[in-house]
Amino acid sequence: MVVRSTIMDTNSFRPEHASELDDATRELTNKRDRLLGESYRLFYRRPVHLVKGLGQYLWDANGDKYLDVYNNVASIGHCHPAVTSAVNEQMQSLNTHTRYLHERILSYSEDILQTMPEAVNKAMYMCTGSEANDLAMRIAHSYSGGTGIIVSQEAYHGTSALTSGASPALGSGQPLSPHTGLIASPDHYRLAGQDAGLWFAQKMQEKIDEMSANGIKFAGFMADSIFSSDGVLPGDPGFLQPAIDVVHKNGGIFIADEVQPGFARTGEAFWGFARHGIVPDVVTTGKPMGNGIPVSGLFAKHDVLASFSDQIPYFNTFGGNPVAMAAAQAVLGVIKDEDLQAHSAIVGQQLLNELKVLQAKYECVGDVRGAGLFIGFELVTDKESKAPNKALALDLIEKLRDRKVLTSVAGPHGNVLKLRPPLAFQAHDIDWLVGALDESLQATL
Amino acid sequence: MVVRSTIMDTNSFRPEHASELDDATRELTNKRDRLLGESYRLFYRRPVHLVKGLGQYLWDANGDKYLDVYNNVASIGHCHPAVTSAVNEQMQSLNTHTRYLHERILSYSEDILQTMPEAVNKAMYMCTGSEANDLAMRIAHSYSGGTGIIVSQEAYHGTSALTSGASPALGSGQPLSPHTGLIASPDHYRLAGQDAGLWFAQKMQEKIDEMSANGIKFAGFMADSIFSSDGVLPGDPGFLQPAIDVVHKNGGIFIADEVQPGFARTGEAFWGFARHGIVPDVVTTGKPMGNGIPVSGLFAKHDVLASFSDQIPYFNTFGGNPVAMAAAQAVLGVIKDEDLQAHSAIVGQQLLNELKVLQAKYECVGDVRGAGLFIGFELVTDKESKAPNKALALDLIEKLRDRKVLTSVAGPHGNVLKLRPPLAFQAHDIDWLVGALDESLQATL
C-alpha cells in the first residue's frame, strides 16, 4: 500500500493561530500574507523569528537561544567563519561564469571527485538540488532510452516540473508523472525478520515489470540512500546493493540523491551511498554543499553523462561560479580539518544511545535509528501494534519548540522526528535535546 | 520560416584550437576536459582566463585589462562593494530559510513590488531564472487549464526539463516539447514598412489557432520583451501590447521573462515590459538580481498565482534566504542611489549614436538598435539584401577579444553582436568599444 501525505504542511502556522502571537510576530506574519505567494509556510503554530545563528545555535528576536537539530544546510555550523571569509574574499576579486577559465571550479572538482568512487569522474554544477535532480532525470532518459523513474513512496526530489512529478512527498495536490513508479520504502522497523535487501530488490523488479507492462521503459531509480522523507530509514550498511543490481540488470541507472545524507553526515561514510558499497551512475548534491550559499552538483560516470551532453547543451549561469565554488571549497575544507565525519559518527552514536534510553522508558517511542547525525525517532500508539502516532509527533514538535529545540517530522505518516542537526552539534548538546524530549514526552502522558 | 541554430556553441573554444594556447591556458583547458562534463563550453578560440573584476572591467592572469560589454549578471558592476559588504554582513549574522520569520524577504518584497504594476502584487523567490520560468510555466498551466506555451523562434528560457523544452535557442539536439509553439520574432529591421504590433498580434492568433487545431489548449506566451536571444529586438515602445491583448483574449497569461531586460537595463523603464505599457500576469527575474549571488524571483497577480499555490506545495530551500535577499536589496539600492536607469538611457543613447556612425561607414553593418545599455549590432553581407553574415560576426567577436573587448553573438543566424555591458559602463568607455569595433571591421575588409 502506498500512502501519500502532505508531510510538508503538517507542522505549520495557520491564520487561526494568529491570536497566539505577540504583536511584533503578528506584524511579520501579516506582512508575509500580504507580500508573498501562498506557498510560503512557516514552521510552528507560533513561528520562530530568527535573527542570529552560530554553530548549532540560533537566536530569536527576543534573544532566546535555540538548539538547531533540524537544519542540514548550515551543515558545518551556522555562519561558519571559514565560509564567510572565503565568500567575502572571492566576492572582492571576481564572480563570473564558466565560459571563462577559472581555477576554482577545477580545484574544487579535483577535491570533490576524490571523495567519489573512481568511476564517477565528471563534475557539473548548478544552484539547487532540484536543478541537479532535474538534470539527473534527463540523463537517465538519454542514457537508457526510457522514461520510467522509480522513487520511494514518500520521496522528495525537487521543485521543478520534472522533479515535482517524481516527489510523492508533495502530496496529492501535485500529480505524479505517469512515468514515475513508486516503490514501498524499506521500513526496517516493520520488516522485522525479513531480509530487507532481498525484499527491496524484489519490489524493485516487480515495479520495473509493472511499468514495462504499462509500456513505460525503465530509465532509473533515484533515491536518497537514507530515505529521509520516508522517515529516515538507514537500514544496515549494504542492504541497498541487491536492488541496485536489479536496476542495472534492467538497463537503468542509479541516481544517488545526496542532498540530505551527503557531506559526512552519516558518519560511516562521506556519502550515503558509500555506506552500501554502491557505485552510483549519477550523484546529486545540494543543501549542505555551500553552507547556505546556493550551489549544487552533479557527478557522473563519463559515459552516462556523455549520453546527454553529446546531444543537449546545458549551461547554468550561476552554477560553478567562483563565489559558489569558494563556499563549497571552504565547506569541504572544514569537514576535513575538523574531521566532521568521525565527529558525526561518534556524537551521533552517543545521541542514539541516549535516545534509546527514552525508547525503553516510553511505550510511544517505537523505534530510534540513525547513521551519524541523521536520526529518526518514531512515535507510535504502542510498541505492539507499531501504529503511527502523528498527532503525538506534531505535539512533540511544538513542545520541543517551547523548550527551544528546533526540529520537524518526516515519513508518510508524519510520525517520525527528523533529527538532523548541523554537524557542529556537540556531545554537550545531547542533554538539552534529550532532556527536552524526555520532558515533552512526560508532559503528553 | 523558423530557423533553429545552436547559437550557444558558435563562439567557443574547440580542442583543435589548443595549439594556439600558451602552456598555462592549455593546462586549464586540459583540466576542464578531464574533470568537467562535456557541456562546459568556453568562449573564444583562445579562452580568457579571468582573475579580477571591477565595475565594467575584467583582468586576466597576465594582468591585461578587458572592457566587459557582455555580462549582465554583474549588472551594477563587477565586485560592487555594496553587494560584497551586504552579503558579508548578513553571512556573519544568519543565513537560513523561509520557514522561519525574517525581515529581509519582506522588506525586499515591499521594495521590488513597488517597481511593478499594482496588480502584480505577490512575490516568490528561487535561485535561478530557470527555476523562475519553470514555475511560471506551471502557473500558466494551472491558471489556464491548458498546456500550450508560445515562445519566440530563438527564445531561451532555461535549463530545466520544462524550460529547455521551450528554448529553441538550445538547438536541434534539444527537442522542443510538443506543447511549445514557436512564433516568428518581431524582426523590425526586416519588417520595414509593416506595423510590427499588428503583424505580431496576428502571428500570435495564428499560432494559438494552430495549436488549438492540434488539440493543445493555449496556456500562455512567455517572452523577454527585448527578444535577447532572437537578436536583441527592442522595437518601438508599445508595439507588444496588441499581441498581449490577443494572449488574454484567448485565455492565456503573459509571462514577462525579465532575466535579461530587467533591473533598469533598457533605460526607458525599470522593466522591459514597462516599455510597452503592459501589465504582465507573471514576471520572472534572474541574472542581474543579486549581481552574481544566485537569486531569482517570480512576481504575479494574486489570482494567477493562487491557481497554482492553492493546489501544489512549493518550497525552495535557498530561495529568499537572508543572504540572497541581502544581495538583491543591495543591487536595488545601488540602482536607485546611482540612478542607473537614467544612466543606462543616457549612455546607451550615446553609444547607439556612435555605433550608427559605424553603420553609415560599413556596408556590412546592417542595423544597430537598442534600448538603454542593451544593443544589437547586426552584420549582413550587404545593406540591400540584408542577408545575415554569421562568419563576419564570429570573426569580429574574436577580433574584439584580441582588442580586449568581451562580447558575444545572438540571433537565429548568430550574426548580431549582443552589447549588454554592466550598467557601470561609462561614456568614456565608448571610445574603447567603438574604436575596437571600427578597427576590427576595417581589418575584415
Coordinates of N, CA, C and O in Angstrom, one line a residue, chain A residues 25 28 31-43 48-50 52-53 58 71 73 79 84 87-88 91-95 97-103 106 109-110 121-125 127-128 131 134 138 156 159-162 164 170 173-174 287 292 294 302 305-306 309-315 317-318 321, chain B residues 25 28 31-43 48-50 52-53 58 71 73 79 84 87-88 91-95 97-103 106 109-110 121-125 127-128 131 134 138 156 159-162 164 170 173-174 287 292 294 302 305-306 309-315 317-318 321:
Chain A
T25 N 5.4 39.7 16.1 CA 5.4 38.5 15.3 C 4.2 38.5 14.3 O 4.3 38.2 13.2
L28 N 4.8 40.5 11.3 CA 5.6 39.8 10.3 C 4.7 38.8 9.5 O 4.8 38.7 8.3
K31 N 2.5 40.6 7.2 CA 3.3 41.1 6.0 C 3.5 40.0 5.0 O 3.5 40.2 3.8
R32 N 3.9 38.8 5.5 CA 4.1 37.7 4.7 C 2.8 37.4 3.9 O 2.9 37.2 2.7
D33 N 1.7 37.4 4.6 CA 0.4 37.1 3.9 C 0.2 38.1 2.7 O -0.3 37.7 1.7
R34 N 0.5 39.3 3.0 CA 0.3 40.4 2.0 C 1.2 40.3 0.8 O 0.8 40.5 -0.3
L35 N 2.5 40.0 1.1 CA 3.5 40.2 0.1 C 3.9 38.9 -0.6 O 4.3 38.9 -1.8
L36 N 3.9 37.8 0.1 CA 4.4 36.6 -0.5 C 3.3 35.7 -1.0 O 2.2 35.7 -0.6
G37 N 3.7 34.8 -2.0 CA 2.8 33.8 -2.5 C 2.3 32.9 -1.4 O 3.0 32.7 -0.4
E38 N 1.1 32.3 -1.6 CA 0.5 31.4 -0.6 C 1.3 30.2 -0.3 O 1.1 29.4 0.6
S39 N 2.3 29.8 -1.2 CA 3.1 28.6 -1.0 C 3.9 28.7 0.3 O 4.4 27.7 0.8
Y40 N 4.2 30.0 0.7 CA 5.1 30.1 1.8 C 4.4 29.7 3.1 O 3.4 30.2 3.5
R41 N 5.0 28.7 3.8 CA 4.5 28.1 5.0 C 5.6 28.3 6.1 O 6.8 28.1 5.8
L42 N 5.1 28.6 7.3 CA 6.0 28.8 8.4 C 6.0 27.6 9.3 O 4.9 27.0 9.6
F43 N 7.1 27.2 9.8 CA 7.1 26.1 10.8 C 6.4 26.6 12.1 O 6.6 27.8 12.5
V48 N 8.9 31.0 14.6 CA 10.1 31.5 15.2 C 10.7 32.6 14.3 O 10.9 32.5 13.1
H49 N 11.0 33.7 15.0 CA 11.6 34.9 14.3 C 13.1 34.9 14.6 O 13.5 35.4 15.6
L50 N 13.9 34.4 13.7 CA 15.3 34.3 13.9 C 16.1 35.5 13.5 O 15.8 36.1 12.5
K52 N 19.8 35.5 14.5 CA 21.3 35.2 14.6 C 21.5 33.7 14.6 O 20.6 32.9 15.1
G53 N 22.6 33.2 14.1 CA 23.0 31.8 14.1 C 24.5 31.7 14.3 O 25.2 32.6 13.8
L58 N 20.8 29.0 17.3 CA 20.1 30.1 16.6 C 19.5 30.9 17.7 O 19.1 30.5 18.8
N71 N 18.5 21.6 10.8 CA 19.0 22.2 9.5 C 20.3 21.7 9.0 O 21.3 21.9 9.7
V73 N 21.4 22.5 6.0 CA 22.0 23.4 5.1 C 23.2 24.1 5.7 O 24.3 24.1 5.1
C79 N 26.8 30.2 10.1 CA 27.8 31.4 10.0 C 29.2 30.9 10.2 O 30.0 31.7 10.9
T84 N 32.3 32.3 5.4 CA 32.1 33.7 5.3 C 33.3 34.4 4.7 O 33.2 35.2 3.8
V87 N 33.9 33.4 0.9 CA 33.0 34.1 0.1 C 33.3 35.6 -0.1 O 33.3 36.1 -1.2
N88 N 33.6 36.2 1.1 CA 33.9 37.6 1.1 C 35.2 37.9 0.2 O 35.2 38.8 -0.6
M91 N 34.3 37.3 -3.5 CA 33.4 38.4 -4.0 C 34.2 39.7 -4.3 O 33.8 40.5 -5.1
Q92 N 35.3 39.9 -3.6 CA 36.1 41.1 -3.8 C 37.0 41.0 -5.0 O 37.5 42.1 -5.4
S93 N 37.2 39.8 -5.5 CA 38.2 39.8 -6.6 C 37.4 39.5 -7.9 O 37.6 40.2 -8.9
L94 N 36.5 38.5 -7.9 CA 35.9 38.2 -9.2 C 34.7 37.2 -9.0 O 34.8 36.3 -8.2
N95 N 33.6 37.5 -9.6 CA 32.5 36.5 -9.7 C 31.9 36.5 -11.1 O 31.1 37.4 -11.4
H97 N 31.2 33.7 -14.8 CA 30.6 32.3 -15.1 C 31.7 31.4 -15.8 O 32.8 31.8 -16.0
T98 N 31.2 30.2 -16.1 CA 32.1 29.2 -16.5 C 32.5 29.2 -18.0 O 33.1 28.2 -18.5
R99 N 32.1 30.2 -18.7 CA 32.5 30.3 -20.1 C 33.9 31.0 -20.2 O 34.4 31.2 -21.3
Y100 N 34.4 31.5 -19.1 CA 35.8 31.9 -19.0 C 36.5 30.9 -18.1 O 35.9 30.2 -17.3
L101 N 37.8 30.9 -18.3 CA 38.6 30.0 -17.4 C 38.7 30.5 -16.0 O 38.9 31.7 -15.8
H102 N 38.6 29.6 -15.0 CA 38.9 30.0 -13.7 C 39.4 28.8 -12.9 O 38.9 27.7 -13.1
E103 N 40.3 28.9 -12.0 CA 40.9 27.8 -11.3 C 39.9 27.1 -10.3 O 39.9 25.9 -10.0
L106 N 38.0 24.1 -11.0 CA 38.8 22.9 -11.3 C 39.4 22.4 -10.0 O 39.4 21.1 -9.8
S109 N 36.6 20.6 -8.2 CA 36.2 19.4 -8.8 C 37.2 18.3 -8.5 O 36.9 17.1 -8.3
E110 N 38.5 18.6 -8.5 CA 39.5 17.6 -8.2 C 39.3 17.1 -6.8 O 39.3 15.9 -6.5
N121 N 33.5 10.3 -12.4 CA 34.7 11.1 -12.7 C 34.4 12.4 -13.4 O 35.3 13.0 -13.9
K122 N 33.2 12.8 -13.5 CA 32.9 14.0 -14.2 C 32.0 14.9 -13.3 O 31.0 14.4 -12.7
A123 N 32.2 16.2 -13.3 CA 31.5 17.1 -12.5 C 30.8 18.2 -13.3 O 31.2 18.6 -14.3
M124 N 29.6 18.5 -12.7 CA 28.8 19.7 -13.3 C 28.2 20.4 -12.1 O 28.0 19.8 -11.0
Y125 N 27.9 21.7 -12.2 CA 27.4 22.5 -11.1 C 26.1 23.2 -11.5 O 26.0 23.8 -12.6
C127 N 22.6 25.3 -9.1 CA 22.4 26.1 -7.9 C 21.6 25.5 -6.8 O 21.7 25.9 -5.6
T128 N 20.8 24.5 -7.2 CA 19.9 23.8 -6.2 C 19.9 22.3 -6.4 O 20.2 21.9 -7.5
E131 N 17.7 21.5 -9.3 CA 18.3 21.6 -10.6 C 19.2 20.3 -10.9 O 19.2 19.8 -12.0
D134 N 16.8 17.4 -11.6 CA 16.1 17.6 -12.9 C 17.0 17.1 -14.0 O 16.7 16.3 -14.9
R138 N 17.0 13.7 -16.6 CA 17.1 13.8 -18.1 C 18.3 13.0 -18.6 O 18.2 12.4 -19.7
Y156 N 11.1 12.9 -1.8 CA 11.1 14.3 -2.3 C 12.4 14.6 -3.0 O 13.5 14.4 -2.5
T159 N 11.7 20.8 -6.8 CA 10.6 21.8 -7.0 C 10.4 22.0 -8.5 O 9.4 22.7 -8.8
S160 N 11.2 21.5 -9.4 CA 11.0 21.8 -10.8 C 9.8 20.9 -11.3 O 9.4 20.0 -10.6
A161 N 9.3 21.2 -12.5 CA 8.2 20.4 -13.0 C 8.5 18.9 -13.0 O 7.8 18.1 -12.6
L162 N 9.7 18.6 -13.6 CA 10.1 17.2 -13.7 C 10.3 16.6 -12.3 O 9.8 15.5 -12.1
S164 N 9.2 17.6 -9.4 CA 8.0 17.5 -8.6 C 7.1 16.3 -8.9 O 6.4 15.7 -8.1
L170 N 5.1 15.6 -1.9 CA 4.4 16.9 -2.1 C 2.9 16.7 -1.9 O 2.2 17.7 -1.9
G173 N -2.0 17.1 -4.1 CA -2.2 18.3 -4.9 C -1.3 18.3 -6.1 O -1.6 18.9 -7.2
Q174 N -0.1 17.7 -6.0 CA 0.9 17.6 -7.0 C 0.8 16.3 -7.7 O 1.2 15.3 -7.2
K287 N 21.8 20.9 -0.7 CA 21.7 21.7 0.6 C 23.0 22.0 1.3 O 23.4 23.1 1.4
G292 N 24.8 27.2 2.8 CA 23.8 28.3 2.7 C 23.9 29.1 1.4 O 23.0 29.7 0.9
P294 N 23.8 29.2 -2.4 CA 23.2 28.3 -3.3 C 24.2 27.6 -4.3 O 24.8 28.3 -5.1
H302 N 31.5 9.0 -16.8 CA 31.7 9.7 -18.0 C 30.7 9.3 -19.1 O 30.1 10.1 -19.8
L305 N 27.0 10.4 -18.5 CA 26.8 11.8 -18.7 C 26.9 12.2 -20.2 O 26.1 13.0 -20.7
A306 N 27.8 11.5 -20.9 CA 28.1 11.8 -22.3 C 26.8 11.5 -23.1 O 26.5 12.2 -24.1
S309 N 25.2 14.9 -22.8 CA 26.0 16.0 -23.2 C 26.3 16.0 -24.7 O 26.5 17.1 -25.3
D310 N 26.4 14.8 -25.3 CA 26.7 14.8 -26.7 C 25.6 15.4 -27.5 O 25.8 15.8 -28.7
Q311 N 24.4 15.4 -27.0 CA 23.2 15.9 -27.7 C 22.7 17.2 -27.3 O 22.4 18.1 -28.2
I312 N 22.7 17.5 -26.0 CA 21.9 18.6 -25.5 C 22.8 19.6 -24.8 O 23.6 19.2 -23.9
P313 N 22.8 20.9 -25.2 CA 23.6 21.9 -24.5 C 23.0 22.1 -23.1 O 21.8 22.0 -22.8
Y314 N 23.9 22.4 -22.1 CA 23.5 22.8 -20.8 C 24.4 23.8 -20.3 O 25.6 23.6 -20.2
F315 N 23.9 25.0 -19.9 CA 24.7 26.0 -19.3 C 23.9 26.6 -18.2 O 22.8 27.0 -18.3
T317 N 23.9 29.6 -15.6 CA 24.6 30.9 -15.4 C 25.4 31.0 -14.1 O 26.6 31.3 -14.1
F318 N 24.7 30.7 -13.0 CA 25.4 30.9 -11.7 C 26.2 29.6 -11.3 O 27.0 29.6 -10.4
N321 N 30.1 29.2 -10.3 CA 30.8 30.4 -10.4 C 31.8 30.5 -9.2 O 31.8 29.8 -8.3
Chain B
T25 N 47.4 28.3 -20.1 CA 46.0 28.2 -20.5 C 45.6 26.8 -20.9 O 44.6 26.3 -20.6
L28 N 44.8 24.6 -18.1 CA 43.5 24.7 -17.6 C 42.4 24.1 -18.5 O 41.5 23.5 -18.0
K31 N 42.6 20.4 -17.9 CA 41.9 20.1 -16.7 C 40.4 20.1 -16.8 O 39.7 19.2 -16.3
R32 N 39.9 21.1 -17.5 CA 38.4 21.1 -17.7 C 38.0 19.9 -18.4 O 37.0 19.2 -18.1
D33 N 38.7 19.5 -19.5 CA 38.3 18.3 -20.3 C 38.3 17.1 -19.4 O 37.4 16.2 -19.5
R34 N 39.2 17.0 -18.5 CA 39.3 15.8 -17.6 C 38.3 15.8 -16.5 O 37.7 14.8 -16.3
L35 N 38.0 17.0 -15.9 CA 37.1 17.0 -14.7 C 35.7 17.3 -15.0 O 34.8 16.9 -14.2
L36 N 35.4 18.2 -16.0 CA 34.0 18.7 -16.1 C 33.3 17.9 -17.2 O 33.9 17.4 -18.1
G37 N 31.9 17.9 -17.1 CA 31.1 17.4 -18.1 C 31.3 18.1 -19.4 O 31.7 19.2 -19.5
E38 N 31.0 17.4 -20.5 CA 31.3 17.9 -21.9 C 30.4 19.1 -22.2 O 30.6 19.8 -23.2
S39 N 29.4 19.4 -21.4 CA 28.5 20.5 -21.7 C 29.3 21.8 -21.5 O 28.8 22.9 -22.0
Y40 N 30.3 21.8 -20.7 CA 31.0 23.1 -20.5 C 31.7 23.5 -21.7 O 32.6 22.9 -22.2
R41 N 31.3 24.7 -22.2 CA 32.0 25.3 -23.3 C 32.6 26.7 -22.9 O 32.1 27.4 -22.1
L42 N 33.8 26.9 -23.5 CA 34.5 28.2 -23.3 C 34.2 29.2 -24.4 O 34.3 28.8 -25.6
F43 N 34.1 30.4 -24.1 CA 34.0 31.4 -25.1 C 35.4 31.6 -25.7 O 36.4 31.5 -25.0
V48 N 39.6 33.1 -22.3 CA 40.1 34.1 -21.4 C 40.1 33.6 -20.0 O 39.2 33.0 -19.5
H49 N 41.3 33.7 -19.4 CA 41.4 33.3 -18.0 C 41.4 34.5 -17.1 O 42.4 35.2 -16.9
L50 N 40.2 34.7 -16.5 CA 40.0 35.9 -15.7 C 40.4 35.7 -14.2 O 40.2 34.6 -13.7
K52 N 40.2 38.8 -12.1 CA 39.8 40.0 -11.3 C 38.7 40.8 -12.1 O 38.7 40.8 -13.3
G53 N 37.8 41.4 -11.4 CA 36.8 42.2 -12.0 C 36.5 43.4 -11.1 O 36.6 43.4 -9.9
L58 N 37.4 43.7 -16.5 CA 37.9 42.4 -16.1 C 39.4 42.3 -16.4 O 39.9 43.0 -17.3
N71 N 28.4 41.0 -20.0 CA 27.8 40.4 -18.8 C 26.8 41.2 -18.0 O 27.2 42.2 -17.4
V73 N 25.1 39.8 -15.6 CA 24.9 39.3 -14.2 C 25.6 40.3 -13.2 O 24.9 40.7 -12.2
C79 N 32.0 43.0 -8.7 CA 32.5 43.2 -7.3 C 32.1 44.5 -6.7 O 32.9 45.2 -6.0
T84 N 29.1 43.2 -1.9 CA 30.0 42.4 -1.1 C 29.8 42.7 0.4 O 29.8 41.7 1.2
V87 N 26.4 41.2 1.7 CA 26.4 39.7 1.8 C 27.3 39.3 3.0 O 27.0 38.4 3.8
N88 N 28.5 40.0 3.1 CA 29.4 39.6 4.2 C 28.7 39.8 5.6 O 28.8 39.0 6.4
M91 N 26.0 37.2 6.1 CA 26.6 35.9 6.3 C 27.1 35.7 7.8 O 27.2 34.6 8.3
Q92 N 27.5 36.9 8.4 CA 28.0 36.8 9.7 C 26.9 36.7 10.8 O 27.2 36.4 11.9
S93 N 25.7 37.1 10.4 CA 24.7 37.0 11.4 C 23.7 35.8 11.3 O 23.5 35.1 12.2
L94 N 23.2 35.6 10.1 CA 22.3 34.5 9.9 C 22.0 34.2 8.4 O 21.9 35.1 7.6
N95 N 22.0 32.9 8.1 CA 21.5 32.5 6.8 C 20.7 31.2 6.9 O 21.3 30.2 7.0
H97 N 16.3 29.6 6.2 CA 15.3 29.5 5.1 C 14.0 30.2 5.5 O 13.9 30.7 6.6
T98 N 13.1 30.1 4.6 CA 11.8 30.9 4.7 C 10.7 30.3 5.6 O 9.6 30.8 5.6
R99 N 11.1 29.2 6.2 CA 10.1 28.6 7.2 C 10.2 29.2 8.6 O 9.4 28.8 9.5
Y100 N 11.2 30.0 8.7 CA 11.3 30.9 9.9 C 11.0 32.3 9.5 O 11.2 32.6 8.3
L101 N 10.6 33.1 10.4 CA 10.3 34.5 10.0 C 11.7 35.3 9.9 O 12.6 35.1 10.7
H102 N 11.7 36.2 8.9 CA 12.9 37.0 8.8 C 12.5 38.3 8.1 O 11.6 38.2 7.1
E103 N 13.0 39.4 8.4 CA 12.6 40.7 7.8 C 13.0 40.9 6.4 O 12.3 41.5 5.6
L106 N 10.8 40.3 3.5 CA 9.6 41.2 3.5 C 10.0 42.6 3.0 O 9.3 43.2 2.2
S109 N 10.7 42.4 -0.6 CA 9.4 42.2 -1.4 C 8.7 43.6 -1.5 O 8.2 43.9 -2.6
E110 N 8.6 44.3 -0.4 CA 8.0 45.6 -0.5 C 8.7 46.5 -1.5 O 8.0 47.2 -2.3
N121 N 1.3 41.7 -7.4 CA 1.4 42.0 -6.0 C 1.8 40.9 -5.1 O 1.7 41.0 -3.9
K122 N 2.3 39.8 -5.7 CA 2.8 38.7 -4.9 C 4.2 38.3 -5.3 O 4.5 38.2 -6.5
A123 N 5.0 38.0 -4.3 CA 6.4 37.6 -4.6 C 6.8 36.2 -4.2 O 6.3 35.7 -3.2
M124 N 7.6 35.6 -5.0 CA 8.2 34.3 -4.6 C 9.7 34.3 -5.1 O 10.0 35.0 -6.0
Y125 N 10.5 33.5 -4.4 CA 11.9 33.6 -4.7 C 12.5 32.2 -5.0 O 12.1 31.2 -4.3
C127 N 16.4 30.4 -7.0 CA 17.8 30.7 -7.2 C 18.3 31.0 -8.6 O 19.3 31.6 -8.7
T128 N 17.5 30.6 -9.6 CA 17.9 30.8 -11.0 C 16.7 31.3 -11.8 O 15.6 30.9 -11.5
E131 N 14.6 28.3 -12.7 CA 13.6 27.9 -11.7 C 12.4 28.8 -11.8 O 11.3 28.3 -11.6
D134 N 10.4 27.9 -14.9 CA 9.8 26.6 -14.8 C 8.5 26.7 -14.0 O 7.5 26.2 -14.3
R138 N 4.4 26.4 -15.0 CA 3.4 25.5 -14.3 C 2.2 26.4 -13.9 O 1.1 25.9 -13.8
Y156 N 15.3 31.7 -25.4 CA 16.0 30.8 -24.4 C 15.3 31.1 -23.0 O 15.3 32.3 -22.6
T159 N 17.2 26.0 -18.2 CA 18.0 24.7 -18.3 C 17.2 23.5 -17.7 O 17.6 22.4 -17.8
S160 N 16.0 23.8 -17.1 CA 15.3 22.6 -16.6 C 14.6 21.9 -17.7 O 14.6 22.4 -18.8
A161 N 14.1 20.7 -17.4 CA 13.4 19.9 -18.4 C 12.3 20.7 -19.1 O 12.2 20.8 -20.3
L162 N 11.5 21.3 -18.2 CA 10.3 22.0 -18.8 C 10.8 23.3 -19.6 O 10.3 23.5 -20.7
S164 N 13.8 23.9 -20.9 CA 14.6 23.6 -22.1 C 13.7 23.2 -23.3 O 14.0 23.5 -24.4
L170 N 18.4 26.4 -27.8 CA 19.3 25.3 -27.5 C 19.7 24.4 -28.7 O 20.5 23.6 -28.6
G173 N 19.5 19.6 -31.0 CA 19.8 18.5 -30.1 C 18.8 18.4 -28.9 O 18.6 17.3 -28.4
Q174 N 18.2 19.5 -28.6 CA 17.2 19.5 -27.5 C 15.8 19.6 -28.1 O 15.4 20.6 -28.7
K287 N 19.3 36.6 -13.6 CA 20.7 37.1 -13.7 C 21.1 38.3 -12.9 O 21.9 38.2 -12.0
G292 N 25.4 38.4 -9.1 CA 26.2 37.2 -9.1 C 25.9 36.2 -8.0 O 26.2 35.0 -8.1
P294 N 23.4 33.8 -6.5 CA 22.2 33.1 -7.1 C 20.9 33.5 -6.4 O 20.7 33.1 -5.3
H302 N -2.2 38.2 -7.9 CA -2.6 37.3 -6.8 C -3.4 36.1 -7.3 O -3.2 34.9 -7.0
L305 N -1.4 33.5 -9.4 CA -0.5 32.6 -8.6 C -1.3 31.7 -7.7 O -1.0 30.5 -7.6
A306 N -2.5 32.1 -7.2 CA -3.3 31.3 -6.3 C -3.8 30.0 -7.0 O -3.9 29.0 -6.4
S309 N -0.9 27.9 -6.3 CA -0.5 27.7 -4.9 C -1.6 27.0 -4.1 O -1.3 26.4 -3.0
D310 N -2.8 27.2 -4.5 CA -3.9 26.5 -3.8 C -3.8 25.0 -3.8 O -4.4 24.3 -3.0
Q311 N -3.2 24.5 -4.9 CA -3.1 23.1 -5.1 C -1.8 22.5 -4.7 O -1.7 21.4 -4.1
I312 N -0.7 23.2 -5.1 CA 0.6 22.5 -5.2 C 1.6 23.2 -4.2 O 1.8 24.4 -4.3
P313 N 2.2 22.4 -3.3 CA 3.2 23.0 -2.4 C 4.4 23.4 -3.2 O 4.8 22.7 -4.2
Y314 N 5.1 24.4 -2.8 CA 6.3 24.8 -3.4 C 7.2 25.4 -2.3 O 6.9 26.3 -1.7
F315 N 8.4 24.8 -2.2 CA 9.4 25.3 -1.2 C 10.7 25.2 -1.8 O 11.2 24.2 -2.3
T317 N 14.5 25.7 -1.0 CA 15.4 25.7 0.2 C 16.2 27.0 0.3 O 16.2 27.7 1.3
F318 N 16.9 27.4 -0.8 CA 17.8 28.6 -0.7 C 17.0 29.8 -1.1 O 17.5 31.0 -0.9
N321 N 16.5 33.3 0.9 CA 17.2 33.2 2.2 C 17.9 34.6 2.5 O 18.0 35.5 1.6

